Structure formats: C-alpha cells, structure tokens
Amino acid sequence: MTAEPILTISGLNVDYGTGPTGVHALRDVDLTLHRGEVLGLAGESGSGKSTLAYAVTRLLSPPGVITGGDVHYHRPGAGPVDILSLSPDALRAFRWQELSIVFQGAMNSLNPVHTVHSQLTDVLKAHRPAMRSAERTARAEELLTLVGISRDRLTAYPHQLSGGMRQRVMIAMALALEPEIVIMDEPTTALDVVMQRQILRQLVRLREQLSFSVVFITHDISLLIEFSDRIAIMYGGRIVEQAGASEIYRDPRHPYSEGLLHSFPALHGPRRELTGIPGTPPHLSAMPAGCAFHPRCGKAHDPCADQIPVLARPEAGQDREVACWLHTRPA
Ligand SMILES: Nc1ncnc2c1ncn2[C@@H]1O[C@H](COP(=O)(O)OP(=O)(O)OP(=O)(O)O)[C@@H](O)[C@H]1O
Ligand SMILES: [Mg+2]
C-alpha cells in the first residue's frame, strides 16, 4: 500500500457552545487517512468519534463549531482541497461523490414510505442528472448486488428488510457515486456479531475491488483489529495513540489503549483476561487537568495530573504516535 494521503486533518478543534457554557469536544486532532486504507477510530462513548466525522464532512450542526484546524482532501491527480472553506455548492458536490458517510444508526434513517429502488435512484438523480431512468435502475440493481442483496429486493420497502439488509442498503447508497472516501460511524453496532462480521468482510472486499479509503468508527476495538490497517484511539476529544492495527494489538503503548484491548474478548491467539477500565469517561465540562485519562490510569505519575502530553513518536522512523508521559518526557 502507498503512504499517499487522501485526507489530512490537522490541529482540529471543535466546541459545543460558546462562552462560559461552551465545552471542548475535539482538541488538536491530527489524523491522516491514506489512499486505499481502512483507518479505525476507537474510543469509549463520548470520546468525540462522531464529532470528528461530522466536523470533517462539515455536517456539524449548532451548537457544534469548528474553532480551529484544517481538513484537506487530496483529490487524486489534483492539488489539495481545503474542506473547511468550500462553498455550499462545492461542498454538496464533494459529499457523496468524493466522500460519503454512513451515519451511526443509519439503517433506521431509510425513508419508510419509499422503496429501496426509489431511495437508491434518488441519490443518482440528484448527482447524475444526465443518467436515464433505465440506467439508474440498472445501477441500483448493480449496487444491491455489490452489497450481497438480491436485485429483486429493489422493490421492497425498508420494513420488509432485516436490519442487516437495511444497513447494507445504506452502504450501497454510500457507494453509489464511487466516492474516494467512505466514513462509517458504528455501521454495524445494532446488528448481531455474525452479521457485523459478514458486512465488514464484504466491505473490505469491496474496498479491494473499488479501491476507496475507509474511516471505520466503533467502540469495539476487536472489530477494528480484525478489519483495519491502522487504528487511532480517542479519549476525551484527543487522539491518544495511533499505529498499525497489529502493532496496537501486540503492543499497545497508551494505558488507555491497553485498557480498551482488555475490555473485549480476543478473537484469535491466547485468551486475555478481561479487566476493563476502572471508572468512567470524563464529562466535557469537567475535563481533568493534565492527561484526561490520569484519574483512571494505573500508571499515572508526576507530570500526568498537570501537563497535557502531546502526540509524539516514541521511536523515530516508526509509524506510531502516543500521547503519554510514559513515552515522552515533559519539556
Ligand atoms: N449537540 C451537542 N451539544 C453538546 N454536546 C454534545 C453535542 N453532541 C455531542 N456532544 C458531546 O460531545 C462529546 C463527544 O460526542 P460524540 O457523539 O462525538 O462521541 P462518540 O465518541 O461518537 O460517542 P458514541 O460512542 O456514544 O457514539 C460527548 O461528550 C457529547 O456529550
Ligand atoms: Mg458516535
């Protein structure tokens, strides 16, 4: 795989609200998605995963505001596009065609009074006005087949489909215009484990076939280990560690990453003791000083309670970054 970036996020800050009641939901987020890779984003509920997805697609609604940072899309064969300053028209063209997103709980957002056919062809109608009706239907059939649903289900209404099928329809819709990037926010969390894996396996196959890049968000790190190339772990609105999926699995460096790994059963290899993480994630309005994780961390020491560790490479030349005073020295 090439290390060519397709989406770069740097120093991204997001607040909910302004003034004294405003809270910081994302802090100094740096993240790069490379062409063709599956980048997993993990972290407990409230760590800011969905906020990040909404911010980079400019879908954040009030009181959410981007207060700093940059997001650039590197269009194949062209210069970088500054997403945060795209005009509304350019943004509409960018979404679906270049980047699409499958939202958390998306399978319940299909319109109950329209058939699968009408919902799939609507996306095509809006963005491919020159396409003829028969072509749109053919493309809708092709998309359904792509996600493993028989084409005769095109005339079905959402309630006639299982949860897994509805979720596949959402994925088909996200792929309709052959985007370069697909962001999936907890795409399978509402489904049973077998169905989750079936869908994700299929997604990885499609990615090989159609060569798009994926940001895959879930709180279930065991799924990420299995399906991602690289994993970024969030805590309290910051990225606390990022590395290759197998590096994170074999040798997590941040005590929070280690805690997450011990919160889910291992799929392969030796069994790990499930110890979980003591305590609960912090509220945005009461973020601990220093490293936000320090009150829950068994390895917290001197600088942790009052100095925020920055994301840094513990070993030069390696594609791993950790924000933890166990691995970097205070200045
Ligand atoms: N509209 C809003 N107004 C105020 N705070 C919000 C709003 N939306 C989200 N938040 C807060 O921002 C933080 C991050 O939320 P976000 O939904 O991004 O987390 P998440 O990691 O996606 O969690 P989950 O795993 O539950 O989906 C949370 O503390 C949440 O309460
Ligand atoms: Mg979320």
mmCIF file of C-alpha atoms and ligand atoms in Angstrom:
data_model
loop_
_atom_site.group_PDB
_atom_site.id
_atom_site.type_symbol
_atom_site.label_atom_id
_atom_site.label_comp_id
_atom_site.label_asym_id
_atom_site.label_seq_id
_atom_site.Cartn_x
_atom_site.Cartn_y
_atom_site.Cartn_z
ATOM 1 C CA MET A 1 0.000 0.000 0.000
ATOM 2 C CA THR A 2 1.227 3.507 -0.780
ATOM 3 C CA ALA A 3 1.527 6.034 2.017
ATOM 4 C CA GLU A 4 -0.098 8.720 -0.138
ATOM 5 C CA PRO A 5 -2.543 10.761 1.966
ATOM 6 C CA ILE A 6 -6.145 11.245 0.811
ATOM 7 C CA LEU A 7 -7.470 13.145 3.828
ATOM 8 C CA THR A 8 -5.375 15.120 6.291
ATOM 9 C CA ILE A 9 -6.757 16.582 9.486
ATOM 10 C CA SER A 10 -4.509 18.901 11.449
ATOM 11 C CA GLY A 11 -4.969 20.685 14.735
ATOM 12 C CA LEU A 12 -8.747 20.272 14.564
ATOM 13 C CA ASN A 13 -10.685 21.829 17.449
ATOM 14 C CA VAL A 14 -14.436 21.589 17.934
ATOM 15 C CA ASP A 15 -16.523 23.146 20.702
ATOM 16 C CA TYR A 16 -20.164 22.656 21.608
ATOM 17 C CA GLY A 17 -21.473 26.078 22.548
ATOM 18 C CA THR A 18 -19.579 29.276 23.160
ATOM 19 C CA GLY A 19 -18.791 31.417 26.181
ATOM 20 C CA PRO A 20 -18.896 30.097 29.733
ATOM 21 C CA THR A 21 -21.140 27.139 28.886
ATOM 22 C CA GLY A 22 -19.085 26.085 25.866
ATOM 23 C CA VAL A 23 -17.151 22.816 26.072
ATOM 24 C CA HIS A 24 -14.241 21.440 24.052
ATOM 25 C CA ALA A 25 -15.279 18.271 22.215
ATOM 26 C CA LEU A 26 -12.196 17.874 19.992
ATOM 27 C CA ARG A 27 -8.738 19.095 20.861
ATOM 28 C CA ASP A 28 -5.768 19.348 18.470
ATOM 29 C CA VAL A 29 -6.753 16.336 16.413
ATOM 30 C CA ASP A 30 -4.130 15.344 13.836
ATOM 31 C CA LEU A 31 -5.032 12.392 11.662
ATOM 32 C CA THR A 32 -4.166 11.203 8.163
ATOM 33 C CA LEU A 33 -6.153 8.776 6.052
ATOM 34 C CA HIS A 34 -4.039 7.149 3.358
ATOM 35 C CA ARG A 35 -5.298 6.128 -0.041
ATOM 36 C CA GLY A 36 -6.854 2.665 -0.006
ATOM 37 C CA GLU A 37 -6.558 2.057 3.718
ATOM 38 C CA VAL A 38 -9.106 1.247 6.398
ATOM 39 C CA LEU A 39 -8.432 3.570 9.308
ATOM 40 C CA GLY A 40 -10.187 2.534 12.509
ATOM 41 C CA LEU A 41 -11.243 5.080 15.088
ATOM 42 C CA ALA A 42 -11.893 3.695 18.566
ATOM 43 C CA GLY A 43 -12.767 5.132 21.959
ATOM 44 C CA GLU A 44 -15.468 4.920 24.597
ATOM 45 C CA SER A 45 -18.814 6.640 24.228
ATOM 46 C CA GLY A 46 -18.406 10.425 24.308
ATOM 47 C CA SER A 47 -14.737 10.439 23.251
ATOM 48 C CA GLY A 48 -15.570 12.514 20.154
ATOM 49 C CA LYS A 49 -15.621 9.954 17.320
ATOM 50 C CA SER A 50 -18.889 11.095 15.756
ATOM 51 C CA THR A 51 -17.984 14.745 16.339
ATOM 52 C CA LEU A 52 -14.843 14.155 14.298
ATOM 53 C CA ALA A 53 -16.829 12.511 11.482
ATOM 54 C CA TYR A 54 -19.326 15.379 11.423
ATOM 55 C CA ALA A 55 -16.629 18.052 11.577
ATOM 56 C CA VAL A 56 -14.560 16.721 8.678
ATOM 57 C CA THR A 57 -17.650 16.441 6.484
ATOM 58 C CA ARG A 58 -18.884 19.886 7.596
ATOM 59 C CA LEU A 59 -22.094 18.314 8.851
ATOM 60 C CA LEU A 60 -21.693 19.541 12.396
ATOM 61 C CA SER A 61 -24.865 21.315 13.478
ATOM 62 C CA PRO A 62 -25.186 24.011 16.163
ATOM 63 C CA PRO A 63 -24.128 24.299 18.909
ATOM 64 C CA GLY A 64 -21.122 22.467 17.388
ATOM 65 C CA VAL A 65 -18.487 24.830 15.950
ATOM 66 C CA ILE A 66 -15.089 24.207 14.429
ATOM 67 C CA THR A 67 -12.839 26.640 16.283
ATOM 68 C CA GLY A 68 -9.536 25.794 14.645
ATOM 69 C CA GLY A 69 -7.539 23.475 12.444
ATOM 70 C CA ASP A 70 -7.537 22.303 8.851
ATOM 71 C CA VAL A 71 -9.009 19.474 6.838
ATOM 72 C CA HIS A 72 -7.618 18.814 3.377
ATOM 73 C CA TYR A 73 -8.814 16.368 0.774
ATOM 74 C CA HIS A 74 -6.184 15.272 -1.691
ATOM 75 C CA ARG A 75 -8.076 14.646 -4.892
ATOM 76 C CA PRO A 76 -6.298 12.010 -6.976
ATOM 77 C CA GLY A 77 -4.183 13.769 -9.569
ATOM 78 C CA ALA A 78 -5.014 17.270 -8.295
ATOM 79 C CA GLY A 79 -3.950 19.668 -5.576
ATOM 80 C CA PRO A 80 -5.309 19.618 -2.013
ATOM 81 C CA VAL A 81 -8.858 20.869 -1.413
ATOM 82 C CA ASP A 82 -9.448 22.870 1.779
ATOM 83 C CA ILE A 83 -12.703 21.354 3.030
ATOM 84 C CA LEU A 84 -13.316 23.892 5.764
ATOM 85 C CA SER A 85 -13.503 26.732 3.252
ATOM 86 C CA LEU A 86 -15.548 25.030 0.491
ATOM 87 C CA SER A 87 -18.606 26.951 -0.686
ATOM 88 C CA PRO A 88 -22.010 25.317 -0.078
ATOM 89 C CA ASP A 89 -22.201 24.267 -3.764
ATOM 90 C CA ALA A 90 -18.716 22.805 -3.791
ATOM 91 C CA LEU A 91 -19.494 21.044 -0.539
ATOM 92 C CA ARG A 92 -22.615 19.427 -1.991
ATOM 93 C CA ALA A 93 -20.583 18.128 -4.901
ATOM 94 C CA PHE A 94 -17.877 16.920 -2.559
ATOM 95 C CA ARG A 95 -20.239 14.903 -0.383
ATOM 96 C CA TRP A 96 -21.419 11.622 -1.880
ATOM 97 C CA GLN A 97 -19.141 11.949 -4.921
ATOM 98 C CA GLU A 98 -15.785 12.267 -3.185
ATOM 99 C CA LEU A 99 -16.686 11.388 0.363
ATOM 100 C CA SER A 100 -19.748 9.657 1.731
ATOM 101 C CA ILE A 101 -20.743 8.847 5.258
ATOM 102 C CA VAL A 102 -22.834 6.075 6.770
ATOM 103 C CA PHE A 103 -24.188 7.544 9.978
ATOM 104 C CA GLN A 104 -24.494 5.959 13.372
ATOM 105 C CA GLY A 105 -27.904 4.222 13.434
ATOM 106 C CA ALA A 106 -28.234 4.822 9.685
ATOM 107 C CA MET A 107 -30.341 1.758 8.990
ATOM 108 C CA ASN A 108 -33.209 3.470 10.740
ATOM 109 C CA SER A 109 -32.880 6.537 8.565
ATOM 110 C CA LEU A 110 -34.166 4.927 5.364
ATOM 111 C CA ASN A 111 -37.436 6.541 4.427
ATOM 112 C CA PRO A 112 -40.187 4.049 5.411
ATOM 113 C CA VAL A 113 -42.602 5.117 2.661
ATOM 114 C CA HIS A 114 -40.176 4.744 -0.259
ATOM 115 C CA THR A 115 -38.867 1.584 -1.844
ATOM 116 C CA VAL A 116 -35.180 0.720 -1.915
ATOM 117 C CA HIS A 117 -35.290 1.440 -5.646
ATOM 118 C CA SER A 118 -36.561 4.965 -5.167
ATOM 119 C CA GLN A 119 -34.038 5.760 -2.412
ATOM 120 C CA LEU A 120 -31.051 4.474 -4.364
ATOM 121 C CA THR A 121 -32.094 6.161 -7.590
ATOM 122 C CA ASP A 122 -32.747 9.461 -5.775
ATOM 123 C CA VAL A 123 -29.050 9.775 -4.984
ATOM 124 C CA LEU A 124 -28.225 9.125 -8.641
ATOM 125 C CA LYS A 125 -30.913 11.548 -9.818
ATOM 126 C CA ALA A 126 -29.518 14.333 -7.639
ATOM 127 C CA HIS A 127 -25.902 13.903 -8.673
ATOM 128 C CA ARG A 128 -26.073 12.329 -12.141
ATOM 129 C CA PRO A 129 -28.869 14.315 -13.800
ATOM 130 C CA ALA A 130 -27.844 13.121 -17.256
ATOM 131 C CA MET A 131 -28.414 9.481 -16.377
ATOM 132 C CA ARG A 132 -31.529 7.976 -17.926
ATOM 133 C CA SER A 133 -34.135 6.274 -15.776
ATOM 134 C CA ALA A 134 -33.289 2.773 -17.071
ATOM 135 C CA GLU A 135 -29.599 3.394 -16.396
ATOM 136 C CA ARG A 136 -30.363 4.478 -12.851
ATOM 137 C CA THR A 137 -32.356 1.313 -12.243
ATOM 138 C CA ALA A 138 -29.547 -0.802 -13.665
ATOM 139 C CA ARG A 139 -27.044 0.958 -11.411
ATOM 140 C CA ALA A 140 -29.319 0.490 -8.374
ATOM 141 C CA GLU A 141 -29.505 -3.253 -9.147
ATOM 142 C CA GLU A 142 -25.758 -3.390 -9.508
ATOM 143 C CA LEU A 143 -25.263 -1.605 -6.163
ATOM 144 C CA LEU A 144 -27.590 -4.013 -4.362
ATOM 145 C CA THR A 145 -25.770 -6.995 -5.811
ATOM 146 C CA LEU A 146 -22.482 -5.425 -4.748
ATOM 147 C CA VAL A 147 -23.537 -5.473 -1.105
ATOM 148 C CA GLY A 148 -24.918 -9.010 -1.315
ATOM 149 C CA ILE A 149 -28.640 -8.349 -1.670
ATOM 150 C CA SER A 150 -30.600 -9.976 -4.450
ATOM 151 C CA ARG A 151 -31.771 -7.478 -7.079
ATOM 152 C CA ASP A 152 -35.405 -8.479 -6.690
ATOM 153 C CA ARG A 153 -35.387 -6.711 -3.313
ATOM 154 C CA LEU A 154 -35.217 -3.408 -5.152
ATOM 155 C CA THR A 155 -38.994 -3.078 -4.914
ATOM 156 C CA ALA A 156 -39.017 -3.735 -1.157
ATOM 157 C CA TYR A 157 -39.855 -1.142 1.480
ATOM 158 C CA PRO A 158 -37.435 -0.783 4.407
ATOM 159 C CA HIS A 159 -39.747 -2.619 6.840
ATOM 160 C CA GLN A 160 -39.651 -5.666 4.572
ATOM 161 C CA LEU A 161 -35.892 -5.968 5.059
ATOM 162 C CA SER A 162 -33.889 -7.250 8.019
ATOM 163 C CA GLY A 163 -31.679 -4.852 9.993
ATOM 164 C CA GLY A 164 -28.578 -6.257 8.292
ATOM 165 C CA MET A 165 -30.112 -5.731 4.840
ATOM 166 C CA ARG A 166 -31.148 -2.177 5.671
ATOM 167 C CA GLN A 167 -27.614 -1.462 6.772
ATOM 168 C CA ARG A 168 -26.297 -2.952 3.516
ATOM 169 C CA VAL A 169 -28.669 -0.694 1.575
ATOM 170 C CA MET A 170 -27.153 2.289 3.391
ATOM 171 C CA ILE A 171 -23.690 1.089 2.431
ATOM 172 C CA ALA A 172 -24.826 0.631 -1.187
ATOM 173 C CA MET A 173 -26.130 4.187 -1.127
ATOM 174 C CA ALA A 174 -22.822 5.474 0.220
ATOM 175 C CA LEU A 175 -21.018 3.705 -2.644
ATOM 176 C CA ALA A 176 -23.468 4.852 -5.330
ATOM 177 C CA LEU A 177 -21.279 7.605 -6.768
ATOM 178 C CA GLU A 178 -17.993 5.743 -6.287
ATOM 179 C CA PRO A 179 -16.545 8.076 -3.664
ATOM 180 C CA GLU A 180 -12.859 8.044 -2.789
ATOM 181 C CA ILE A 181 -13.581 8.060 0.946
ATOM 182 C CA VAL A 182 -16.304 6.344 2.949
ATOM 183 C CA ILE A 183 -16.745 7.218 6.618
ATOM 184 C CA MET A 184 -18.675 4.621 8.581
ATOM 185 C CA ASP A 185 -19.804 5.614 12.036
ATOM 186 C CA GLU A 186 -20.688 2.464 14.013
ATOM 187 C CA PRO A 187 -22.084 0.926 10.825
ATOM 188 C CA THR A 188 -22.925 -2.419 12.354
ATOM 189 C CA THR A 189 -23.265 -1.823 16.089
ATOM 190 C CA ALA A 190 -27.008 -2.512 16.149
ATOM 191 C CA LEU A 191 -26.536 -5.891 14.455
ATOM 192 C CA ASP A 192 -25.622 -9.281 15.854
ATOM 193 C CA VAL A 193 -21.971 -10.288 15.860
ATOM 194 C CA VAL A 194 -22.211 -12.702 12.938
ATOM 195 C CA MET A 195 -23.990 -10.153 10.749
ATOM 196 C CA GLN A 196 -21.489 -7.446 11.755
ATOM 197 C CA ARG A 197 -18.559 -9.522 10.611
ATOM 198 C CA GLN A 198 -20.306 -10.577 7.379
ATOM 199 C CA ILE A 199 -20.937 -6.964 6.427
ATOM 200 C CA LEU A 200 -17.453 -5.799 7.359
ATOM 201 C CA ARG A 201 -15.812 -8.653 5.477
ATOM 202 C CA GLN A 202 -17.813 -7.670 2.436
ATOM 203 C CA LEU A 203 -16.851 -4.029 2.866
ATOM 204 C CA VAL A 204 -13.171 -4.917 2.921
ATOM 205 C CA ARG A 205 -13.649 -6.966 -0.264
ATOM 206 C CA LEU A 206 -15.441 -4.050 -1.931
ATOM 207 C CA ARG A 207 -12.663 -1.737 -0.881
ATOM 208 C CA GLU A 208 -10.185 -4.003 -2.693
ATOM 209 C CA GLN A 209 -12.411 -4.121 -5.745
ATOM 210 C CA LEU A 210 -13.336 -0.413 -5.904
ATOM 211 C CA SER A 211 -10.257 0.991 -4.129
ATOM 212 C CA PHE A 212 -11.825 3.558 -1.827
ATOM 213 C CA SER A 213 -10.481 4.501 1.610
ATOM 214 C CA VAL A 214 -12.458 3.940 4.778
ATOM 215 C CA VAL A 215 -12.671 5.595 8.175
ATOM 216 C CA PHE A 216 -14.328 2.997 10.333
ATOM 217 C CA ILE A 217 -15.628 4.186 13.704
ATOM 218 C CA THR A 218 -16.613 1.855 16.515
ATOM 219 C CA HIS A 219 -16.173 1.491 20.254
ATOM 220 C CA ASP A 220 -15.461 -2.239 19.666
ATOM 221 C CA ILE A 221 -11.705 -2.365 19.242
ATOM 222 C CA SER A 222 -11.717 -6.111 18.482
ATOM 223 C CA LEU A 223 -13.602 -5.376 15.239
ATOM 224 C CA LEU A 224 -11.020 -2.746 14.338
ATOM 225 C CA ILE A 225 -8.122 -5.093 14.982
ATOM 226 C CA GLU A 226 -9.697 -7.508 12.536
ATOM 227 C CA PHE A 227 -10.722 -5.099 9.792
ATOM 228 C CA SER A 228 -8.470 -2.027 9.860
ATOM 229 C CA ASP A 229 -4.981 -1.356 8.605
ATOM 230 C CA ARG A 230 -4.335 1.378 11.124
ATOM 231 C CA ILE A 231 -6.078 2.390 14.343
ATOM 232 C CA ALA A 232 -6.397 5.732 16.097
ATOM 233 C CA ILE A 233 -7.640 5.765 19.677
ATOM 234 C CA MET A 234 -9.521 8.721 21.121
ATOM 235 C CA TYR A 235 -10.006 9.790 24.684
ATOM 236 C CA GLY A 236 -11.662 12.987 25.894
ATOM 237 C CA GLY A 237 -11.603 14.569 22.422
ATOM 238 C CA ARG A 238 -7.946 13.845 21.690
ATOM 239 C CA ILE A 239 -6.124 11.138 19.769
ATOM 240 C CA VAL A 240 -4.065 9.332 22.404
ATOM 241 C CA GLU A 241 -2.422 6.704 20.223
ATOM 242 C CA GLN A 242 -2.248 5.703 16.601
ATOM 243 C CA ALA A 243 -0.394 2.842 14.958
ATOM 244 C CA GLY A 244 -0.822 -0.134 12.661
ATOM 245 C CA ALA A 245 -3.653 -2.432 13.782
ATOM 246 C CA SER A 246 -1.295 -5.315 14.550
ATOM 247 C CA GLU A 247 1.101 -3.032 16.465
ATOM 248 C CA ILE A 248 -1.773 -1.789 18.624
ATOM 249 C CA TYR A 249 -2.907 -5.352 19.204
ATOM 250 C CA ARG A 250 0.518 -6.776 20.025
ATOM 251 C CA ASP A 251 1.963 -3.844 21.878
ATOM 252 C CA PRO A 252 -0.403 -1.062 22.920
ATOM 253 C CA ARG A 253 1.609 1.790 24.434
ATOM 254 C CA HIS A 254 -1.013 4.076 25.901
ATOM 255 C CA PRO A 255 -2.514 2.652 29.118
ATOM 256 C CA TYR A 256 -5.934 3.589 27.697
ATOM 257 C CA SER A 257 -5.328 1.538 24.537
ATOM 258 C CA GLU A 258 -4.283 -1.334 26.734
ATOM 259 C CA GLY A 259 -7.448 -0.927 28.809
ATOM 260 C CA LEU A 260 -9.636 -0.935 25.682
ATOM 261 C CA LEU A 261 -7.947 -4.096 24.423
ATOM 262 C CA HIS A 262 -8.702 -5.742 27.727
ATOM 263 C CA SER A 263 -12.351 -4.753 27.503
ATOM 264 C CA PHE A 264 -13.197 -7.044 24.575
ATOM 265 C CA PRO A 265 -12.522 -10.762 24.151
ATOM 266 C CA ALA A 266 -9.617 -11.589 21.821
ATOM 267 C CA LEU A 267 -10.696 -13.237 18.586
ATOM 268 C CA HIS A 268 -7.505 -15.084 17.863
ATOM 269 C CA GLY A 269 -4.450 -16.131 19.788
ATOM 270 C CA PRO A 270 -4.136 -16.581 23.534
ATOM 271 C CA ARG A 271 -7.048 -15.569 25.715
ATOM 272 C CA ARG A 272 -6.637 -12.316 27.550
ATOM 273 C CA GLU A 273 -8.063 -11.545 30.916
ATOM 274 C CA LEU A 274 -10.942 -9.068 30.561
ATOM 275 C CA THR A 275 -10.102 -6.432 33.094
ATOM 276 C CA GLY A 276 -11.807 -3.425 31.506
ATOM 277 C CA ILE A 277 -11.018 0.115 32.568
ATOM 278 C CA PRO A 278 -11.908 1.355 36.047
ATOM 279 C CA GLY A 279 -14.067 4.471 36.347
ATOM 280 C CA THR A 280 -15.990 6.292 33.625
ATOM 281 C CA PRO A 281 -15.023 8.686 30.831
ATOM 282 C CA PRO A 282 -14.897 12.357 31.888
ATOM 283 C CA HIS A 283 -17.623 14.891 31.132
ATOM 284 C CA LEU A 284 -16.589 17.592 28.705
ATOM 285 C CA SER A 285 -17.491 20.238 31.263
ATOM 286 C CA ALA A 286 -15.195 18.686 33.864
ATOM 287 C CA MET A 287 -12.178 17.525 31.870
ATOM 288 C CA PRO A 288 -9.332 16.611 34.270
ATOM 289 C CA ALA A 289 -6.215 18.783 34.073
ATOM 290 C CA GLY A 290 -3.106 17.267 32.500
ATOM 291 C CA CYS A 291 -3.728 13.959 30.745
ATOM 292 C CA ALA A 292 -7.514 13.497 30.744
ATOM 293 C CA PHE A 293 -7.033 9.783 31.402
ATOM 294 C CA HIS A 294 -4.843 10.161 34.503
ATOM 295 C CA PRO A 295 -7.604 9.689 37.132
ATOM 296 C CA ARG A 296 -8.334 6.227 35.662
ATOM 297 C CA CYS A 297 -4.751 5.283 34.863
ATOM 298 C CA GLY A 298 -2.852 2.758 36.950
ATOM 299 C CA LYS A 299 0.437 4.122 35.638
ATOM 300 C CA ALA A 300 -0.122 7.835 36.271
ATOM 301 C CA HIS A 301 2.905 9.571 37.697
ATOM 302 C CA ASP A 302 4.340 13.023 38.255
ATOM 303 C CA PRO A 303 3.574 15.112 35.163
ATOM 304 C CA CYS A 304 0.290 13.364 34.299
ATOM 305 C CA ALA A 305 -2.005 15.377 36.574
ATOM 306 C CA ASP A 306 -0.966 18.793 35.320
ATOM 307 C CA GLN A 307 0.689 18.603 31.900
ATOM 308 C CA ILE A 308 -1.089 17.513 28.740
ATOM 309 C CA PRO A 309 1.052 15.026 26.803
ATOM 310 C CA VAL A 310 1.300 15.703 23.061
ATOM 311 C CA LEU A 311 1.116 13.051 20.377
ATOM 312 C CA ALA A 312 4.712 12.056 19.566
ATOM 313 C CA ARG A 313 6.644 9.158 18.085
ATOM 314 C CA PRO A 314 8.219 7.063 20.817
ATOM 315 C CA GLU A 315 10.582 5.504 18.251
ATOM 316 C CA ALA A 316 11.902 7.573 15.388
ATOM 317 C CA GLY A 317 11.096 6.167 11.970
ATOM 318 C CA GLN A 318 8.097 4.141 13.156
ATOM 319 C CA ASP A 319 4.547 4.915 12.192
ATOM 320 C CA ARG A 320 3.287 5.040 15.753
ATOM 321 C CA GLU A 321 2.324 8.037 17.829
ATOM 322 C CA VAL A 322 1.430 8.122 21.500
ATOM 323 C CA ALA A 323 0.365 10.946 23.783
ATOM 324 C CA CYS A 324 1.536 9.669 27.162
ATOM 325 C CA TRP A 325 4.174 10.747 29.669
ATOM 326 C CA LEU A 326 5.344 7.142 29.955
ATOM 327 C CA HIS A 327 6.720 7.514 26.446
ATOM 328 C CA THR A 328 7.633 11.182 26.134
ATOM 329 C CA ARG A 329 9.389 13.487 28.543
ATOM 330 C CA PRO A 330 7.905 16.757 29.744
ATOM 331 C CA ALA A 331 9.770 19.712 28.191
HETATM 332 N N1 LIG B 1 -25.102 18.775 20.195
HETATM 333 C C1 LIG B 1 -24.273 18.633 21.253
HETATM 334 N N2 LIG B 1 -24.259 19.546 22.252
HETATM 335 C C2 LIG B 1 -23.431 19.423 23.295
HETATM 336 N N3 LIG B 1 -22.555 18.408 23.455
HETATM 337 C C3 LIG B 1 -22.545 17.474 22.513
HETATM 338 C C4 LIG B 1 -23.397 17.521 21.355
HETATM 339 N N4 LIG B 1 -23.138 16.437 20.576
HETATM 340 C C5 LIG B 1 -22.182 15.742 21.235
HETATM 341 N N5 LIG B 1 -21.814 16.353 22.384
HETATM 342 C C6 LIG B 1 -20.808 15.922 23.346
HETATM 343 O O1 LIG B 1 -19.572 15.768 22.669
HETATM 344 C C7 LIG B 1 -18.869 14.635 23.174
HETATM 345 C C8 LIG B 1 -18.477 13.750 22.043
HETATM 346 O O2 LIG B 1 -19.650 13.177 21.491
HETATM 347 P P1 LIG B 1 -19.613 12.192 20.255
HETATM 348 O O3 LIG B 1 -21.005 11.897 19.866
HETATM 349 O O4 LIG B 1 -18.701 12.748 19.242
HETATM 350 O O5 LIG B 1 -18.928 10.904 20.914
HETATM 351 P P2 LIG B 1 -18.732 9.441 20.306
HETATM 352 O O6 LIG B 1 -17.314 9.084 20.580
HETATM 353 O O7 LIG B 1 -19.233 9.382 18.934
HETATM 354 O O8 LIG B 1 -19.641 8.561 21.288
HETATM 355 P P3 LIG B 1 -20.560 7.241 20.960
HETATM 356 O O9 LIG B 1 -19.604 6.081 21.025
HETATM 357 O O10 LIG B 1 -21.524 7.234 22.089
HETATM 358 O O11 LIG B 1 -21.185 7.415 19.632
HETATM 359 C C9 LIG B 1 -19.782 13.986 24.198
HETATM 360 O O12 LIG B 1 -19.380 14.367 25.482
HETATM 361 C C10 LIG B 1 -21.144 14.554 23.883
HETATM 362 O O13 LIG B 1 -21.920 14.652 25.057
HETATM 363 MG MG MG B 2 -20.746 8.369 17.997
#
